[in-house]
Amino acid sequence: MEDQPAGAVGLVSDITGLNDTNIKLEPQHSTSRTQETLTRTKASKVSKKKSRTPRASAESMAKQQREISISEFFARNRHLLGFDNKRKALLTSVKEAVDNALDACEEGGVFPEIYLEIKQLSEDRFRMTCRDNGPGIVKAQIPNIFGKLLYGSKFHRLKMSRGQQGIGISAAGMYGLITTGKPVSIISRTGKGKPAHHYKLAIDTKKNKPDIIADKTVEVPWEQGTEIEIEMVASFNKGRQGVAEYIELTAIANPHTTIVFKGPDKKVIEFLRNVDELPEQTEEIQPHPHGVELGVLMKMIKETDSKQLGAFLSSEFSRVSPRIAKEVCAKAGQTQRTWLQSIGPSDIEKIYNALQETKLRAPSTNCLAPIGAEAILNGLLKGIKAEFYTASTRPPAVYRGNPFQIEVGMAFGGQLGSLDASNGDDKSKQPTTARVIRFANRVPLLYQQSACCTFKSVVDTKWNKYGLSQSRSTLPQAPFVVLIHMASVWVPFTSESKEAIADYDEIRKEIKLGLSECGRRLGTYIRRKKKRSHFAQRRDVFHRYIHEIVESCRAMTVCNKDDLRDALSELAERATEAADMEFDDHGKIIAKRKGGDSEMDNTIVLDESDQAPPGQMQLFSNGDDAAPRKVKRAKKSKKTSTKPKKKSGKKVKKRK
């Protein structure tokens, strides 16, 4: 056998292995071309094997298609509702139950009293019980509210409320049913002397309907309200982004509420109300024309009870009077008596463009119930131990035709830390980073902070001009807490889990204006505090050398040491008068000058932990308590200036 070239041996072995194929190799073909032919042959064999699977036809595909219920969709994609892990699932369930309880109590005109208990049954199984003193739920509506997704009264109303979609509490019950197989237990009573109805419900996810397991009447010790009990697979976290933090923040944003919380450790924590006024009752408004899109307008014209165009515009929209309706009809080439049945799609588009071009007043704001600056201060005082508090409520604004209001509160210093440590003067102390607390319709937002418009607005604010240290694109390094609340008829959340607010330009603008207003007050307080500390140190320096100056003067000339010491003490007091700067309870200076300090409105300043320098105390105390003696001395210097002191001052001058 003749010698074969390198690589031909492998080729022959490949060919001998393919006995079932009719392959003829011609001697003039090269080795590379032969391998290409073999590769194509193998590929054709594989394609022939795959092609044996029957292809789907239109008829077979039609048989596989079916309707998907909303319950089935969210049962498979529960992470969209905030049930993506055990810790977050428990927090979301508590949040939905407490929010519904607060809404029910406020609509019923009752001061909310909420009892929340979380009992641990095993390592990863918990039972949540939430009870309120609201008006209760009628028997016929209990199965639909707790056993059906997208069912409620808040989605269709343009008024401020914590709930929006009608998903939350029924989704929590669905999660408990999926993870433990246990139904949801509900007890509701509508008033004293009326029966309490007890339901046990499960959700039929295929039909999005409640499955009633038990329905009976029970005796309860409370007069009215609703109690819900859900057993679920979860995890309890005591730190940040846990149930305890959510309850604490809810108490801050709702100072009119009493919350009793009993955790798995059986420790009871009470958050008592410190405001004796309920939030103002909100009213439902009509949609604003500038917030309605063309397709929505077509749907409204189709579903309205009005027969003519003028009546439709006046009754279905906010801020559209008969005069404005006549103007819009004229711009669109129609009349007020035009029948809606005769209006076509092109005419509706002209009406839509005319509405957008017409100048209208902003929507009514009686649909909003902001917390209020005073209530924010009370909430911060209850939950945060600081020395400086301030709050601001912005005027109502509009985004996409929806009215909203932004409120900002700040707490600085005290137990939050020292500003000196944040500036790096004390290397033993770690710098303190500011904390942002976010609320939407009085509900705390604990997750997705970096994706929220409120957090981005805080980071983009230049805090250096207010006396705080801040690096680029970060939170300031300072001991203070920022509270931001958005009240709106429809909060633009980024997802169904309602954890972050979308970044609209109108919303970010109002947040920055509120932050600037409170930041100016904080900067004023920090500058005044630094000024007082500076002059206190100067006074201490005067005191250190005052005795040596008196002895030196006595050695050079004849003088009365006591008179000279008193004269120098009075001189030191006048030169460092800013060291006696005092603030009232609202951060305003108790000053000698006339006129108010309006820039420090809605501000509270508590007693500071920092003490004055020792020299200052010795100089003005005379052995007694320093603070009262200093105030008395300051008052005396304001009222009187006796002649003997002036004479003694002149004598000292002559001797010099």
JSON list of N, CA and C in Angstrom, two decimals, residues 79-85 88 91-92 95 438 440 444-454 492-502:
[
{"chain": "A", "resi": 79, "resn": "HIS", "atom": "N", "xyz": [-43.78, 38.42, 42.50]},
{"chain": "A", "resi": 79, "resn": "HIS", "atom": "CA", "xyz": [-42.74, 39.39, 42.80]},
{"chain": "A", "resi": 79, "resn": "HIS", "atom": "C", "xyz": [-43.14, 40.80, 42.35]},
{"chain": "A", "resi": 80, "resn": "LEU", "atom": "N", "xyz": [-44.07, 40.90, 41.41]},
{"chain": "A", "resi": 80, "resn": "LEU", "atom": "CA", "xyz": [-44.53, 42.21, 40.96]},
{"chain": "A", "resi": 80, "resn": "LEU", "atom": "C", "xyz": [-45.32, 42.93, 42.05]},
{"chain": "A", "resi": 81, "resn": "LEU", "atom": "N", "xyz": [-45.89, 42.17, 42.98]},
{"chain": "A", "resi": 81, "resn": "LEU", "atom": "CA", "xyz": [-46.69, 42.74, 44.05]},
{"chain": "A", "resi": 81, "resn": "LEU", "atom": "C", "xyz": [-45.91, 42.89, 45.35]},
{"chain": "A", "resi": 82, "resn": "GLY", "atom": "N", "xyz": [-44.64, 42.52, 45.37]},
{"chain": "A", "resi": 82, "resn": "GLY", "atom": "CA", "xyz": [-43.83, 42.68, 46.57]},
{"chain": "A", "resi": 82, "resn": "GLY", "atom": "C", "xyz": [-43.66, 41.41, 47.37]},
{"chain": "A", "resi": 83, "resn": "PHE", "atom": "N", "xyz": [-43.97, 40.23, 46.80]},
{"chain": "A", "resi": 83, "resn": "PHE", "atom": "CA", "xyz": [-43.84, 38.97, 47.52]},
{"chain": "A", "resi": 83, "resn": "PHE", "atom": "C", "xyz": [-42.69, 38.15, 46.93]},
{"chain": "A", "resi": 84, "resn": "ASP", "atom": "N", "xyz": [-41.55, 38.79, 46.69]},
{"chain": "A", "resi": 84, "resn": "ASP", "atom": "CA", "xyz": [-40.45, 38.10, 46.04]},
{"chain": "A", "resi": 84, "resn": "ASP", "atom": "C", "xyz": [-39.53, 37.39, 47.01]},
{"chain": "A", "resi": 85, "resn": "ASN", "atom": "N", "xyz": [-39.61, 37.66, 48.32]},
{"chain": "A", "resi": 85, "resn": "ASN", "atom": "CA", "xyz": [-38.84, 36.91, 49.30]},
{"chain": "A", "resi": 85, "resn": "ASN", "atom": "C", "xyz": [-39.61, 36.87, 50.62]},
{"chain": "A", "resi": 88, "resn": "LYS", "atom": "N", "xyz": [-39.77, 40.28, 52.75]},
{"chain": "A", "resi": 88, "resn": "LYS", "atom": "CA", "xyz": [-40.58, 41.30, 52.10]},
{"chain": "A", "resi": 88, "resn": "LYS", "atom": "C", "xyz": [-42.05, 40.91, 52.04]},
{"chain": "A", "resi": 91, "resn": "LEU", "atom": "N", "xyz": [-43.71, 41.95, 55.31]},
{"chain": "A", "resi": 91, "resn": "LEU", "atom": "CA", "xyz": [-43.85, 43.40, 55.38]},
{"chain": "A", "resi": 91, "resn": "LEU", "atom": "C", "xyz": [-44.98, 43.88, 54.45]},
{"chain": "A", "resi": 92, "resn": "THR", "atom": "N", "xyz": [-45.06, 43.32, 53.25]},
{"chain": "A", "resi": 92, "resn": "THR", "atom": "CA", "xyz": [-46.10, 43.73, 52.31]},
{"chain": "A", "resi": 92, "resn": "THR", "atom": "C", "xyz": [-47.48, 43.39, 52.85]},
{"chain": "A", "resi": 95, "resn": "LYS", "atom": "N", "xyz": [-48.29, 45.86, 55.58]},
{"chain": "A", "resi": 95, "resn": "LYS", "atom": "CA", "xyz": [-48.52, 47.17, 54.98]},
{"chain": "A", "resi": 95, "resn": "LYS", "atom": "C", "xyz": [-49.93, 47.28, 54.40]},
{"chain": "A", "resi": 438, "resn": "ARG", "atom": "N", "xyz": [-39.30, 58.23, 53.03]},
{"chain": "A", "resi": 438, "resn": "ARG", "atom": "CA", "xyz": [-40.21, 58.54, 51.93]},
{"chain": "A", "resi": 438, "resn": "ARG", "atom": "C", "xyz": [-41.63, 58.08, 52.26]},
{"chain": "A", "resi": 440, "resn": "ALA", "atom": "N", "xyz": [-45.83, 58.19, 50.57]},
{"chain": "A", "resi": 440, "resn": "ALA", "atom": "CA", "xyz": [-46.78, 58.47, 49.49]},
{"chain": "A", "resi": 440, "resn": "ALA", "atom": "C", "xyz": [-48.18, 58.26, 50.05]},
{"chain": "A", "resi": 444, "resn": "PRO", "atom": "N", "xyz": [-45.40, 54.66, 54.28]},
{"chain": "A", "resi": 444, "resn": "PRO", "atom": "CA", "xyz": [-43.93, 54.60, 54.14]},
{"chain": "A", "resi": 444, "resn": "PRO", "atom": "C", "xyz": [-43.52, 53.75, 52.95]},
{"chain": "A", "resi": 445, "resn": "LEU", "atom": "N", "xyz": [-42.47, 54.19, 52.27]},
{"chain": "A", "resi": 445, "resn": "LEU", "atom": "CA", "xyz": [-41.86, 53.44, 51.16]},
{"chain": "A", "resi": 445, "resn": "LEU", "atom": "C", "xyz": [-40.48, 52.98, 51.62]},
{"chain": "A", "resi": 446, "resn": "LEU", "atom": "N", "xyz": [-40.27, 51.67, 51.73]},
{"chain": "A", "resi": 446, "resn": "LEU", "atom": "CA", "xyz": [-39.05, 51.15, 52.32]},
{"chain": "A", "resi": 446, "resn": "LEU", "atom": "C", "xyz": [-38.09, 50.54, 51.32]},
{"chain": "A", "resi": 447, "resn": "TYR", "atom": "N", "xyz": [-38.58, 50.17, 50.13]},
{"chain": "A", "resi": 447, "resn": "TYR", "atom": "CA", "xyz": [-37.72, 49.50, 49.16]},
{"chain": "A", "resi": 447, "resn": "TYR", "atom": "C", "xyz": [-37.56, 50.37, 47.90]},
{"chain": "A", "resi": 448, "resn": "GLN", "atom": "N", "xyz": [-36.57, 49.99, 47.08]},
{"chain": "A", "resi": 448, "resn": "GLN", "atom": "CA", "xyz": [-36.26, 50.65, 45.81]},
{"chain": "A", "resi": 448, "resn": "GLN", "atom": "C", "xyz": [-36.02, 52.15, 46.01]},
{"chain": "A", "resi": 449, "resn": "GLN", "atom": "N", "xyz": [-35.20, 52.47, 46.99]},
{"chain": "A", "resi": 449, "resn": "GLN", "atom": "CA", "xyz": [-34.95, 53.87, 47.30]},
{"chain": "A", "resi": 449, "resn": "GLN", "atom": "C", "xyz": [-34.24, 54.60, 46.18]},
{"chain": "A", "resi": 450, "resn": "SER", "atom": "N", "xyz": [-33.23, 53.96, 45.60]},
{"chain": "A", "resi": 450, "resn": "SER", "atom": "CA", "xyz": [-32.45, 54.63, 44.56]},
{"chain": "A", "resi": 450, "resn": "SER", "atom": "C", "xyz": [-33.25, 54.88, 43.29]},
{"chain": "A", "resi": 451, "resn": "ALA", "atom": "N", "xyz": [-34.35, 54.15, 43.08]},
{"chain": "A", "resi": 451, "resn": "ALA", "atom": "CA", "xyz": [-35.18, 54.35, 41.89]},
{"chain": "A", "resi": 451, "resn": "ALA", "atom": "C", "xyz": [-36.28, 55.37, 42.10]},
{"chain": "A", "resi": 452, "resn": "CYS", "atom": "N", "xyz": [-36.37, 55.94, 43.29]},
{"chain": "A", "resi": 452, "resn": "CYS", "atom": "CA", "xyz": [-37.47, 56.84, 43.63]},
{"chain": "A", "resi": 452, "resn": "CYS", "atom": "C", "xyz": [-37.11, 58.28, 43.31]},
{"chain": "A", "resi": 453, "resn": "CYS", "atom": "N", "xyz": [-38.09, 59.04, 42.85]},
{"chain": "A", "resi": 453, "resn": "CYS", "atom": "CA", "xyz": [-37.88, 60.45, 42.51]},
{"chain": "A", "resi": 453, "resn": "CYS", "atom": "C", "xyz": [-37.49, 61.26, 43.73]},
{"chain": "A", "resi": 454, "resn": "THR", "atom": "N", "xyz": [-38.02, 60.92, 44.90]},
{"chain": "A", "resi": 454, "resn": "THR", "atom": "CA", "xyz": [-37.71, 61.69, 46.12]},
{"chain": "A", "resi": 454, "resn": "THR", "atom": "C", "xyz": [-36.23, 61.54, 46.49]},
{"chain": "A", "resi": 492, "resn": "PRO", "atom": "N", "xyz": [-47.90, 58.17, 40.99]},
{"chain": "A", "resi": 492, "resn": "PRO", "atom": "CA", "xyz": [-47.33, 57.39, 39.87]},
{"chain": "A", "resi": 492, "resn": "PRO", "atom": "C", "xyz": [-46.23, 56.44, 40.34]},
{"chain": "A", "resi": 493, "resn": "PHE", "atom": "N", "xyz": [-46.63, 55.30, 40.86]},
{"chain": "A", "resi": 493, "resn": "PHE", "atom": "CA", "xyz": [-45.65, 54.30, 41.30]},
{"chain": "A", "resi": 493, "resn": "PHE", "atom": "C", "xyz": [-45.00, 53.63, 40.09]},
{"chain": "A", "resi": 494, "resn": "THR", "atom": "N", "xyz": [-43.77, 53.17, 40.28]},
{"chain": "A", "resi": 494, "resn": "THR", "atom": "CA", "xyz": [-43.05, 52.53, 39.19]},
{"chain": "A", "resi": 494, "resn": "THR", "atom": "C", "xyz": [-43.47, 51.08, 38.97]},
{"chain": "A", "resi": 495, "resn": "SER", "atom": "N", "xyz": [-44.17, 50.47, 39.93]},
{"chain": "A", "resi": 495, "resn": "SER", "atom": "CA", "xyz": [-44.61, 49.08, 39.79]},
{"chain": "A", "resi": 495, "resn": "SER", "atom": "C", "xyz": [-45.83, 48.86, 40.67]},
{"chain": "A", "resi": 496, "resn": "GLU", "atom": "N", "xyz": [-46.44, 47.67, 40.53]},
{"chain": "A", "resi": 496, "resn": "GLU", "atom": "CA", "xyz": [-47.63, 47.35, 41.32]},
{"chain": "A", "resi": 496, "resn": "GLU", "atom": "C", "xyz": [-47.32, 47.19, 42.80]},
{"chain": "A", "resi": 497, "resn": "SER", "atom": "N", "xyz": [-46.07, 46.97, 43.16]},
{"chain": "A", "resi": 497, "resn": "SER", "atom": "CA", "xyz": [-45.72, 46.82, 44.57]},
{"chain": "A", "resi": 497, "resn": "SER", "atom": "C", "xyz": [-45.68, 48.14, 45.32]},
{"chain": "A", "resi": 498, "resn": "LYS", "atom": "N", "xyz": [-45.79, 49.28, 44.60]},
{"chain": "A", "resi": 498, "resn": "LYS", "atom": "CA", "xyz": [-45.88, 50.61, 45.22]},
{"chain": "A", "resi": 498, "resn": "LYS", "atom": "C", "xyz": [-44.71, 50.89, 46.17]},
{"chain": "A", "resi": 499, "resn": "GLU", "atom": "N", "xyz": [-43.50, 50.86, 45.60]},
{"chain": "A", "resi": 499, "resn": "GLU", "atom": "CA", "xyz": [-42.30, 51.04, 46.41]},
{"chain": "A", "resi": 499, "resn": "GLU", "atom": "C", "xyz": [-41.48, 52.26, 45.99]},
{"chain": "A", "resi": 500, "resn": "ALA", "atom": "N", "xyz": [-41.72, 52.84, 44.84]},
{"chain": "A", "resi": 500, "resn": "ALA", "atom": "CA", "xyz": [-40.96, 54.00, 44.37]},
{"chain": "A", "resi": 500, "resn": "ALA", "atom": "C", "xyz": [-41.85, 54.87, 43.50]},
{"chain": "A", "resi": 501, "resn": "ILE", "atom": "N", "xyz": [-41.60, 56.18, 43.53]},
{"chain": "A", "resi": 501, "resn": "ILE", "atom": "CA", "xyz": [-42.38, 57.15, 42.78]},
{"chain": "A", "resi": 501, "resn": "ILE", "atom": "C", "xyz": [-41.66, 57.46, 41.47]},
{"chain": "A", "resi": 502, "resn": "ALA", "atom": "N", "xyz": [-42.42, 57.52, 40.40]},
{"chain": "A", "resi": 502, "resn": "ALA", "atom": "CA", "xyz": [-41.84, 57.80, 39.08]},
{"chain": "A", "resi": 502, "resn": "ALA", "atom": "C", "xyz": [-41.28, 59.22, 39.03]}
]
